[in-house]
Short mmCIF file of C-alpha atoms in Angstrom, two decimals:
data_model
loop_
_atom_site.label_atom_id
_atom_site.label_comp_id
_atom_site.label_asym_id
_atom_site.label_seq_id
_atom_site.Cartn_x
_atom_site.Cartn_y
_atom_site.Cartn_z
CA UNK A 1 -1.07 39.76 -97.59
CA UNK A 2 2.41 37.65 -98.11
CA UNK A 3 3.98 41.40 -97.20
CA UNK A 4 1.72 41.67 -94.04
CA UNK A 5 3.16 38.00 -92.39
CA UNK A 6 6.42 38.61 -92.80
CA UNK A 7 6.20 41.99 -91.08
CA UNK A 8 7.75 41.86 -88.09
CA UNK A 9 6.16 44.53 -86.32
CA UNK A 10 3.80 42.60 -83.94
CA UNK A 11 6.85 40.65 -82.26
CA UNK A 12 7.38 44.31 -80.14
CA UNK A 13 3.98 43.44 -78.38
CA UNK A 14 5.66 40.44 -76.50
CA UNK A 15 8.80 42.37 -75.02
CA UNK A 16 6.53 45.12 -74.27
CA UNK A 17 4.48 43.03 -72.26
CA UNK A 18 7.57 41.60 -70.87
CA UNK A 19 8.53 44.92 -69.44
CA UNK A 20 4.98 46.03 -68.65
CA UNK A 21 4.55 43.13 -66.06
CA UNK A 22 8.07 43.62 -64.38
CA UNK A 23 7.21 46.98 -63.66
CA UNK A 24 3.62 46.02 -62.89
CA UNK A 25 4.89 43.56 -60.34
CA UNK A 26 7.90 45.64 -59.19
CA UNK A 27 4.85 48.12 -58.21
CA UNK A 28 2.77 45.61 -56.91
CA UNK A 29 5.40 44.14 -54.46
CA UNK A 30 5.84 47.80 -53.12
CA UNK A 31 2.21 48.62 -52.49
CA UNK A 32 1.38 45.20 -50.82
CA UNK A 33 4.03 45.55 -48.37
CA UNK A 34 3.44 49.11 -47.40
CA UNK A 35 -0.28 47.43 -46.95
CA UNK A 36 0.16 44.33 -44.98
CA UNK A 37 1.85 45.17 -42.07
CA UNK A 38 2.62 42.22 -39.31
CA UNK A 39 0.92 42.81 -36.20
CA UNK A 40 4.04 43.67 -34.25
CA UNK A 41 2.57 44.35 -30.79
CA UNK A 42 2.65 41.15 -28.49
CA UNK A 43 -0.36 39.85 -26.94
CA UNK A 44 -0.15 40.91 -23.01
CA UNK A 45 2.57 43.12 -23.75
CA UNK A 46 1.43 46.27 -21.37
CA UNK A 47 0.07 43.76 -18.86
CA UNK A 48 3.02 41.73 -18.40
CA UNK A 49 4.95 45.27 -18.33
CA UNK A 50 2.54 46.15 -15.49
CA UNK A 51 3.69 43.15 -13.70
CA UNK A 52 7.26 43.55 -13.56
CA UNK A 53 6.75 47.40 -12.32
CA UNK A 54 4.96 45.38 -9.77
CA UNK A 55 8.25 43.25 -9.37
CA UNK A 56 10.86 45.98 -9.52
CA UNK A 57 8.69 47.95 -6.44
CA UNK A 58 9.25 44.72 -4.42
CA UNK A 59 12.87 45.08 -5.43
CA UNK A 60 12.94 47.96 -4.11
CA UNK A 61 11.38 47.64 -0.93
CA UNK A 62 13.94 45.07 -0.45
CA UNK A 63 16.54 47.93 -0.82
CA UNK A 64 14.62 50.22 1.25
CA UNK A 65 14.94 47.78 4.54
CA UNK A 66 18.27 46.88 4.30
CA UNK A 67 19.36 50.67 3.52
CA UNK A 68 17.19 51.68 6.73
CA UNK A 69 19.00 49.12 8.96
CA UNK A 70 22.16 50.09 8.17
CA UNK A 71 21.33 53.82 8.11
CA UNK A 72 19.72 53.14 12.01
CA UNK A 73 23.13 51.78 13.05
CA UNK A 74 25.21 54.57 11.79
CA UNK A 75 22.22 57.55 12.68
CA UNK A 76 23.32 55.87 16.16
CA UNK A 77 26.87 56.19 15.99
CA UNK A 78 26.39 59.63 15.32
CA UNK A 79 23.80 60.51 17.38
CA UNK A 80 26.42 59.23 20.03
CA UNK A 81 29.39 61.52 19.11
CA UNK A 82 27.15 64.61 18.78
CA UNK A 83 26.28 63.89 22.80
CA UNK A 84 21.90 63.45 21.67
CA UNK A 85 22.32 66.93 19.91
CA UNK A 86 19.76 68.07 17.36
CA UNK A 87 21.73 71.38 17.10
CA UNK A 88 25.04 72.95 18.69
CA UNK A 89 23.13 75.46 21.22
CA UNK A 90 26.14 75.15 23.15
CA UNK A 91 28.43 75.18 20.40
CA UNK A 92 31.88 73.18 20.52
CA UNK A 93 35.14 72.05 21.59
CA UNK A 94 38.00 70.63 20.23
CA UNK A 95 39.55 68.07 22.55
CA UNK A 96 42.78 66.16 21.24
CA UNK A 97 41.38 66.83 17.56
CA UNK A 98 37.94 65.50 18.24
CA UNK A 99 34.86 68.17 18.07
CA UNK A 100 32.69 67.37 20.82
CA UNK A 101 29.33 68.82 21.58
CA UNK A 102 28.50 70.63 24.76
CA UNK A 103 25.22 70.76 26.57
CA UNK A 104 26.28 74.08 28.94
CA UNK A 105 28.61 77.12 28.72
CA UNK A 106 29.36 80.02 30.34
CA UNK A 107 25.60 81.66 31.09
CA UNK A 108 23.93 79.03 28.95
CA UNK A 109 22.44 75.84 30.04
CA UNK A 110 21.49 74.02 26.98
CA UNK A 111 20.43 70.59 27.96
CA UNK A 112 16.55 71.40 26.29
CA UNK A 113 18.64 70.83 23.39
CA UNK A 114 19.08 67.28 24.26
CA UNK A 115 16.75 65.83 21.87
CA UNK A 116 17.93 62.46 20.85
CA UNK A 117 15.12 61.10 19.12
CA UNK A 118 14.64 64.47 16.82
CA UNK A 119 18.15 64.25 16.08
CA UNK A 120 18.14 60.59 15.72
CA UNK A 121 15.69 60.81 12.83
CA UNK A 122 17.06 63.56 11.21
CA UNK A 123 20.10 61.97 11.24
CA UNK A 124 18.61 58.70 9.68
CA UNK A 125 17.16 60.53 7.13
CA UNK A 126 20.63 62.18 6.29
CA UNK A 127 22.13 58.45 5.82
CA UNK A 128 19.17 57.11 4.08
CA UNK A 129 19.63 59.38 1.26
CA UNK A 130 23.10 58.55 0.84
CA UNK A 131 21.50 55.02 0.05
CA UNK A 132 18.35 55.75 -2.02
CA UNK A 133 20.40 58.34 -4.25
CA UNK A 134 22.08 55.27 -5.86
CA UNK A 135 18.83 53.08 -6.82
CA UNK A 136 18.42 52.75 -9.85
CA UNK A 137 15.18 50.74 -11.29
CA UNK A 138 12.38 52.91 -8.78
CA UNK A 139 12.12 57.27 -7.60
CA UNK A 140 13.16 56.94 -4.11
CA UNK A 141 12.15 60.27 -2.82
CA UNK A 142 15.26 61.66 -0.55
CA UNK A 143 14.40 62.97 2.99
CA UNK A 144 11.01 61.63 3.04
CA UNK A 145 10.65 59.40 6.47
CA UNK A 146 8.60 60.80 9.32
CA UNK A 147 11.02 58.26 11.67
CA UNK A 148 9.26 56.74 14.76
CA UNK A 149 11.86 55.67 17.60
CA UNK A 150 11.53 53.17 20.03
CA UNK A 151 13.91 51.17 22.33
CA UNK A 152 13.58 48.16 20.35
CA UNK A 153 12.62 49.32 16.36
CA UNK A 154 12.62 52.26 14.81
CA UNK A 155 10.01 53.31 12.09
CA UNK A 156 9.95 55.14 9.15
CA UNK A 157 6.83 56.28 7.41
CA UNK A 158 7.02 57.43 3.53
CA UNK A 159 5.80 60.86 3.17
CA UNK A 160 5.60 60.71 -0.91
CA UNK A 161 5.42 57.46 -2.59
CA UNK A 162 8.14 56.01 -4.59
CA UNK A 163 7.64 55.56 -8.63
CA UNK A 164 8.13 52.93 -11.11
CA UNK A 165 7.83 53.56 -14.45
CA UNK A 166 5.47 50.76 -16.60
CA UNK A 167 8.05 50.73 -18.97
CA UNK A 168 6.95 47.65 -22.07
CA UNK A 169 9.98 46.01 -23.56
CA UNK A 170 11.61 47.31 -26.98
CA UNK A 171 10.29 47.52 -30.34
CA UNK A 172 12.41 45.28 -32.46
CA UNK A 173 11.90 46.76 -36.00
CA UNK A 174 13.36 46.29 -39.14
CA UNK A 175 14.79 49.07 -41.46
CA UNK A 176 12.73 49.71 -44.88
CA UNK A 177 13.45 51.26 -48.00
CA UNK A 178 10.35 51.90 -50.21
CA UNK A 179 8.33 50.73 -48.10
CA UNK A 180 10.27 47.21 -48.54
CA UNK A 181 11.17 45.78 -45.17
CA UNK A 182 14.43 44.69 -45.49
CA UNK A 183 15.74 41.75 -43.70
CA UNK A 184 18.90 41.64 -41.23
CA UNK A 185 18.57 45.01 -40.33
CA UNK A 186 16.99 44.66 -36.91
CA UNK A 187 17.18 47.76 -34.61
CA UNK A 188 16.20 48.00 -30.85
CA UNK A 189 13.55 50.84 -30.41
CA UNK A 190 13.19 52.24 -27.27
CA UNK A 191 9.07 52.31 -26.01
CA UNK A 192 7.99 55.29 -24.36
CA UNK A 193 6.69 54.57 -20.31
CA UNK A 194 3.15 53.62 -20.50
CA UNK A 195 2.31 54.65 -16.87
CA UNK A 196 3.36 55.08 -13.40
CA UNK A 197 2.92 52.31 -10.46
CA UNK A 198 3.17 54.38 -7.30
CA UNK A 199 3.88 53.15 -3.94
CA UNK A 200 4.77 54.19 -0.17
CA UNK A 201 8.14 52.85 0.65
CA UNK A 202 7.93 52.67 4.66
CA UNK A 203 10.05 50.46 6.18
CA UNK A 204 10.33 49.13 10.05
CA UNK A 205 13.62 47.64 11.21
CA UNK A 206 13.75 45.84 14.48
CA UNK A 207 17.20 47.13 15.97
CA UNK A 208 18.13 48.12 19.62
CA UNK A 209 18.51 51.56 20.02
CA UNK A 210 18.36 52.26 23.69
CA UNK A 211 17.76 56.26 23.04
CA UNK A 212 15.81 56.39 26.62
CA UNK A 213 19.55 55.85 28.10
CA UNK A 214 20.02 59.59 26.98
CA UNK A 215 17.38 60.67 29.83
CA UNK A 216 19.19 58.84 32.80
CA UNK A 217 22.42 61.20 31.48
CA UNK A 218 20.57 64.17 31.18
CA UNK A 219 19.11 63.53 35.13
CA UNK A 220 22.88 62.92 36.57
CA UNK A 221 23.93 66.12 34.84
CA UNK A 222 21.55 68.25 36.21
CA UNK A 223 21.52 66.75 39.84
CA UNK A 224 25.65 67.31 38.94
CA UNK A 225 24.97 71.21 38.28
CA UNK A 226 22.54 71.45 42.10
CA UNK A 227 25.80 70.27 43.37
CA UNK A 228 28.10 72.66 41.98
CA UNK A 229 25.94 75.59 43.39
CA UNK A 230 27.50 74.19 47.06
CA UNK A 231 30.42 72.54 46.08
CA UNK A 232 33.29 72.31 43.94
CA UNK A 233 32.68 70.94 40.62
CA UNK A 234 35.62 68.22 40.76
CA UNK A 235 33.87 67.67 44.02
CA UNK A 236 30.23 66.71 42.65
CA UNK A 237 31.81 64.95 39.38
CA UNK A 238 33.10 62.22 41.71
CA UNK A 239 29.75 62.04 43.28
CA UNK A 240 27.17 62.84 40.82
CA UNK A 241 27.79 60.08 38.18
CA UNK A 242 27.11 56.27 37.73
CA UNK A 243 26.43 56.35 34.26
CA UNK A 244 29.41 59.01 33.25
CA UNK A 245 32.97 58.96 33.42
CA UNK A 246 34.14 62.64 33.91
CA UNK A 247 37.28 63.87 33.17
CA UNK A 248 38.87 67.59 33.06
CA UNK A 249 39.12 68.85 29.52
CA UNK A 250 43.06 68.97 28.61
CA UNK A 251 42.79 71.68 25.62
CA UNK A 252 39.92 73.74 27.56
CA UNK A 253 40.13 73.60 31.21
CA UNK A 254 36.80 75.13 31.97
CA UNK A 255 35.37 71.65 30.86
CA UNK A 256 34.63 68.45 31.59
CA UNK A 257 34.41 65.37 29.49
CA UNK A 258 31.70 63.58 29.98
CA UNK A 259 31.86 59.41 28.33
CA UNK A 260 29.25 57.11 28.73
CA UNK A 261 29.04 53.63 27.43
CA UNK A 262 26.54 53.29 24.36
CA UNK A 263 24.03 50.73 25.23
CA UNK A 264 22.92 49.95 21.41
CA UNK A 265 25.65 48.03 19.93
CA UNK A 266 26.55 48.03 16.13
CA UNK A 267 26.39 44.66 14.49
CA UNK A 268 27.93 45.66 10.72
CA UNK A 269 30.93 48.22 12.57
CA UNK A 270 31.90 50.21 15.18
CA UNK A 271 29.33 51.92 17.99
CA UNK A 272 31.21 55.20 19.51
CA UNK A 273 30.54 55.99 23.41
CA UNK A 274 28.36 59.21 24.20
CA UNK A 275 30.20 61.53 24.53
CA UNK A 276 29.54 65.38 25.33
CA UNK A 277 31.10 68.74 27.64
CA UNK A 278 29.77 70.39 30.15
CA UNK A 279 30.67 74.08 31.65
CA UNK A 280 32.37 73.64 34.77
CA UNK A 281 35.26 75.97 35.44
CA UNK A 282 37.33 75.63 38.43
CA UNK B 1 1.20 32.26 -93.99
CA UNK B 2 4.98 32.02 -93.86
CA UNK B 3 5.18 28.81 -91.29
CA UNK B 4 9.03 29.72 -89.92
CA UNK B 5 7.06 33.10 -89.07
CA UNK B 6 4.28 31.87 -87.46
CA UNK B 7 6.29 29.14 -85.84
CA UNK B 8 8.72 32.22 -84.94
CA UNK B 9 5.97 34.67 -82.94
CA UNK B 10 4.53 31.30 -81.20
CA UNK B 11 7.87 30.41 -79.76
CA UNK B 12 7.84 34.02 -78.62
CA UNK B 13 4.56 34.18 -77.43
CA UNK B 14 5.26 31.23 -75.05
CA UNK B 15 8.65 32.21 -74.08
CA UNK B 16 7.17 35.60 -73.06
CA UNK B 17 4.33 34.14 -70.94
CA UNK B 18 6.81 31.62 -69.19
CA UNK B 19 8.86 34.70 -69.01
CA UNK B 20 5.92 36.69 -67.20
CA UNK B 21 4.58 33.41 -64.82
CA UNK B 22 8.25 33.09 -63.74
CA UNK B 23 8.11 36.67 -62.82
CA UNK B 24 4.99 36.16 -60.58
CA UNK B 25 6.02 33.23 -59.27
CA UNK B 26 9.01 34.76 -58.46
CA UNK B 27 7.14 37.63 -57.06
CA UNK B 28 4.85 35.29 -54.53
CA UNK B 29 7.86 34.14 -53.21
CA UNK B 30 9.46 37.13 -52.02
CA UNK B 31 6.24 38.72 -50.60
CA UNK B 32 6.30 35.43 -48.58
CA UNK B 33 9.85 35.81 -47.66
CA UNK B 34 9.95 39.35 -47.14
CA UNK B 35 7.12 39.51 -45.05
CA UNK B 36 7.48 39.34 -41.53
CA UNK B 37 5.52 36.86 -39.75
CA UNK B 38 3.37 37.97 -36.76
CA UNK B 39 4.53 37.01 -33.74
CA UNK B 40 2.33 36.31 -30.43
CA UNK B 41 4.52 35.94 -27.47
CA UNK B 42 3.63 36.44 -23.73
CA UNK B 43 7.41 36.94 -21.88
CA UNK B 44 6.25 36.39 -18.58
CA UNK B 45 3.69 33.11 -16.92
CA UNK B 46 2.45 33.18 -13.99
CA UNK B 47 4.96 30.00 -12.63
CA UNK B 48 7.66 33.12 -13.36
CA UNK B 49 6.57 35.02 -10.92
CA UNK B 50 5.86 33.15 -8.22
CA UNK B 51 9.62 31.73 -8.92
CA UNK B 52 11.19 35.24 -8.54
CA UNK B 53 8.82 36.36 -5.35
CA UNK B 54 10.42 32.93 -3.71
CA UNK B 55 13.96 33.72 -4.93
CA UNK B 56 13.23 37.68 -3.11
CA UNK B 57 12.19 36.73 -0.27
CA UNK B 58 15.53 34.43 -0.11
CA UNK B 59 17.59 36.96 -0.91
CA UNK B 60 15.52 39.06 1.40
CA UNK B 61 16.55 36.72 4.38
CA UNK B 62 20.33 36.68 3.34
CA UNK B 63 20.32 40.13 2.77
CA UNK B 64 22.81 40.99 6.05
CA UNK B 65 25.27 37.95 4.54
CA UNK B 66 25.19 38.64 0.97
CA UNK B 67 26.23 42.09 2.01
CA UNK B 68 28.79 41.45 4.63
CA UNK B 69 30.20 38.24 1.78
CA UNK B 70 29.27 35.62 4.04
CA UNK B 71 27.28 33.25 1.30
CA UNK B 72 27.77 30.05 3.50
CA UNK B 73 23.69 29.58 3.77
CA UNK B 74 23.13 30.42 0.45
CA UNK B 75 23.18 26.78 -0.47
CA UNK B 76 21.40 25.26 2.24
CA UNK B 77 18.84 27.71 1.77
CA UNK B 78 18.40 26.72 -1.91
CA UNK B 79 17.80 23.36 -0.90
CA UNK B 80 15.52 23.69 1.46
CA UNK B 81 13.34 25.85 -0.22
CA UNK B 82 13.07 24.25 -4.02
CA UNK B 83 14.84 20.57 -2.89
CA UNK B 84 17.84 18.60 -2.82
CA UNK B 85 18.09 18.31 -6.79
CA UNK B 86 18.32 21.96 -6.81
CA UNK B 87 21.26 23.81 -7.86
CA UNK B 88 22.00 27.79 -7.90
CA UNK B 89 24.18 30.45 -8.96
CA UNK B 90 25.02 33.90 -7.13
CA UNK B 91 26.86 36.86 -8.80
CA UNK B 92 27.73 39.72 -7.30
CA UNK B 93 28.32 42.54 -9.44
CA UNK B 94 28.60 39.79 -12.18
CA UNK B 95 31.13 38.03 -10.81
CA UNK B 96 30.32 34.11 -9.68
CA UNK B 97 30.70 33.90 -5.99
CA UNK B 98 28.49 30.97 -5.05
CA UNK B 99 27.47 27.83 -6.51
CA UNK B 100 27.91 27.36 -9.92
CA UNK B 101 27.20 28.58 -13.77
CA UNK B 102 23.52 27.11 -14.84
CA UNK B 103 22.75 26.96 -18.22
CA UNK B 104 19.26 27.95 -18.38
CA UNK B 105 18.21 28.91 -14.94
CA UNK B 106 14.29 27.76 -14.06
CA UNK B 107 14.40 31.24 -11.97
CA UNK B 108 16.12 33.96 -11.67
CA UNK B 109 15.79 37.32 -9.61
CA UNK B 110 18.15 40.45 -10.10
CA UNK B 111 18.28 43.08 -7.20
CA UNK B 112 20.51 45.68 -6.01
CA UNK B 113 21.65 45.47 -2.11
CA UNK B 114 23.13 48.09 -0.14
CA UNK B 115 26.37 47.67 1.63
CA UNK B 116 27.68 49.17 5.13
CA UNK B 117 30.54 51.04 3.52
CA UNK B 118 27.52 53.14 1.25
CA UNK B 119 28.01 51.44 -1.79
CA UNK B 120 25.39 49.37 -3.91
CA UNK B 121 26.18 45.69 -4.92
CA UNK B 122 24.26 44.31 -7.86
CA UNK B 123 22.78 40.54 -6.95
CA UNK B 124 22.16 38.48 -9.39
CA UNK B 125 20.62 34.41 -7.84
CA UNK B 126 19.76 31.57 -10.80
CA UNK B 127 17.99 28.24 -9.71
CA UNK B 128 17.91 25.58 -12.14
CA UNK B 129 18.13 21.64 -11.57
CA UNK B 130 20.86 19.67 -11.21
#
């Protein structure tokens, strides 16, 4: 009996339950936090994401108009230098290092071709995708105006929408290692889109354009061409024009240089004078 | 019964269960700690909104200046839209070019604006109080 209480056999129970409960608890820890994840979505998350894609298609409808005014004033200037031409029927001449468009040559009379208000909006579509290449935020489609022209505004109508991406905010998780989330180790993860908002970027921009001033110059230069059939051209160029200033070609004498001053003026830079040949040899 | 040995394994005994309710307690607290708290946060109110549709349709309006550098109305504009105790900050390409810094703006709009030459300026206008 004596023998059996001084045995110190029994005192291994207590270490051993020492370790059995670290490693129970150890265990423990790791199961419960695999288990109890925090609710880490926000509440209104995709609906407040919704409304800023609402917000950033404002933005860019912003962009759009002032891109489209500025694109009207330089489809204008160039509209000008190309003489109303949609294409170069006529082809070409080089006149003191200047290419200028002509509307007749030998055999050809080409002003059908006069089509300012074609060539003005393919023109402004041209410049408008210089401009909605570089936004970044919204899909601008490129070339995608159907562009109304008046005297006093000029119109463009979207042909395919424009896209913003419902994009929520990041994820901000923390790294784990068995399942233990461990603290300071915050990373920024990236959500995928969570839908499209879609819509038509049209724009109208109230600007002077005074394209109908191309008809009164097509008129003088045909009643200029019944005169040549009785009289010398330098004849009928001093007679035929009020709009046009005429002038003999120095680099190709079979033509004349026709100016005329551009009635829409250019707020933000320079407006160049219309300018185009005609066939007239001596 | 030896008495030092009984005396011995109940000194043990209790040193082993203080040992083990340490360990738990120990335990609670780091589930608490460890765990991340849930958070419930709504980023955007309604007052935000309306604040950054005013602030567009400002910078809507000075669109031409902003572009051209002419920022002259900005101010006056400020004023007369959210009153006289209101101050503002515009950056262009993040650079301070009217008004000045605000701490913690009340509103705030970025945009991008296109330019004459073809390039794209980034806006940036803040409205806080004075």
């Amino acid at each position: 009996m004596m023998k059996m209480l001084r045995s110190k056999k029994g005192l291994d129970y207590a270490a051993v339950m020492v370790i059995v409960v670290v490693v129970l608890v150890i265990y423990l820890f790791i199961r419960l936090s695999a288990k109890l994840e925090p609710f880490e979505v926000r509440i209104g998350e995709y609906q407040v994401a919704l409304l800023e894609a609402y917000q950033q298609g404002e933005n860019a409808l912003l962009f759009v108009d002032q891109a489209a005014k500025f694109s009207a004033y330089k489809a204008l200037d160039t509209l000008a230098q190309r003489g109303g031409m949609k294409s170069d029927d006529c082809g070409t001449i080089i006149e003191k290092g200047r290419k200028i468009y002509a509307w007749t040559k030998h055999g050809a009379d080409c002003t059908d071709s006069v089509q300012p208000y074609d060539a003005f909006g393919e023109l402004m579509n041209g410049q408008m995708a210089v401009y909605l290449a570089k936004y970044r935020g919204a899909i601008l489609p490129l070339n995608n105006y159907e562009i109304f022209v008046q005297d006093n505004s000029v119109t463009g109508t979207a042909i395919m929408p424009a896209i913003v991406l419902v994009q929520p905010p990041p994820k901000m998780i923390m790294a784990k290692f068995i399942g233990i989330t461990i603290p300071w180790t915050t990373v920024q993860m990236p959500m995928a889109p969570v839908g499209e908002y879609d819509f038509k970027p049209s724009f109208t921009v109230n600007i002077s354009t005074k394209i109908s001033a191309y008809a009164l110059l097509k008129k003088e230069v045909r009643a200029f061409y019944d005169c040549v059939n009785a009289y010398s051209p330098d004849e009928c160029a001093k007679s035929s024009f009020a709009l046009l200033t005429v002038s003999r070609s120095a680099d190709n004498p079979d033509y004349l240089i026709a100016a005329a001053n551009n009635p829409a003026k250019n707020p933000y830079g320079t407006m160049s004078d219309i300018v185009f040949a005609l066939y007239a040899p001596q | 019964m030896n008495r030092r040995a009984a005396m011995g394994r109940a000194l043990t005994f209790i040193a082993s269960a203080g040992v083990i309710a340490l360990l738990l307690a120990g335990f609670f607290i780091a589930s608490s700690m460890f765990h991340k708290k849930a958070e419930f946060d709504v980023t955007a109110s309604t007052t935000g909104l309306k604040a950054s549709g005013q602030l567009r349709l400002l910078v809507s309006v000075l669109a031409d200046e902003i572009s051209s550098g002419n920022y002259a109305r900005v101010g006056p504009l400020v004023s007369a839209v959210y009153g006289p105790q209101a101050d503002f900050a515009l950056y262009i390409d993040a650079s301070l070019v009217a008004g000045r810094k605000i701490g913690i703006p009340d509103a705030s709009i970025d945009a991008l604006l296109p330019k004459y030459d073809g390039s794209i300026a980034k806006v940036r206008l803040e409205v806080g109080q004075k």
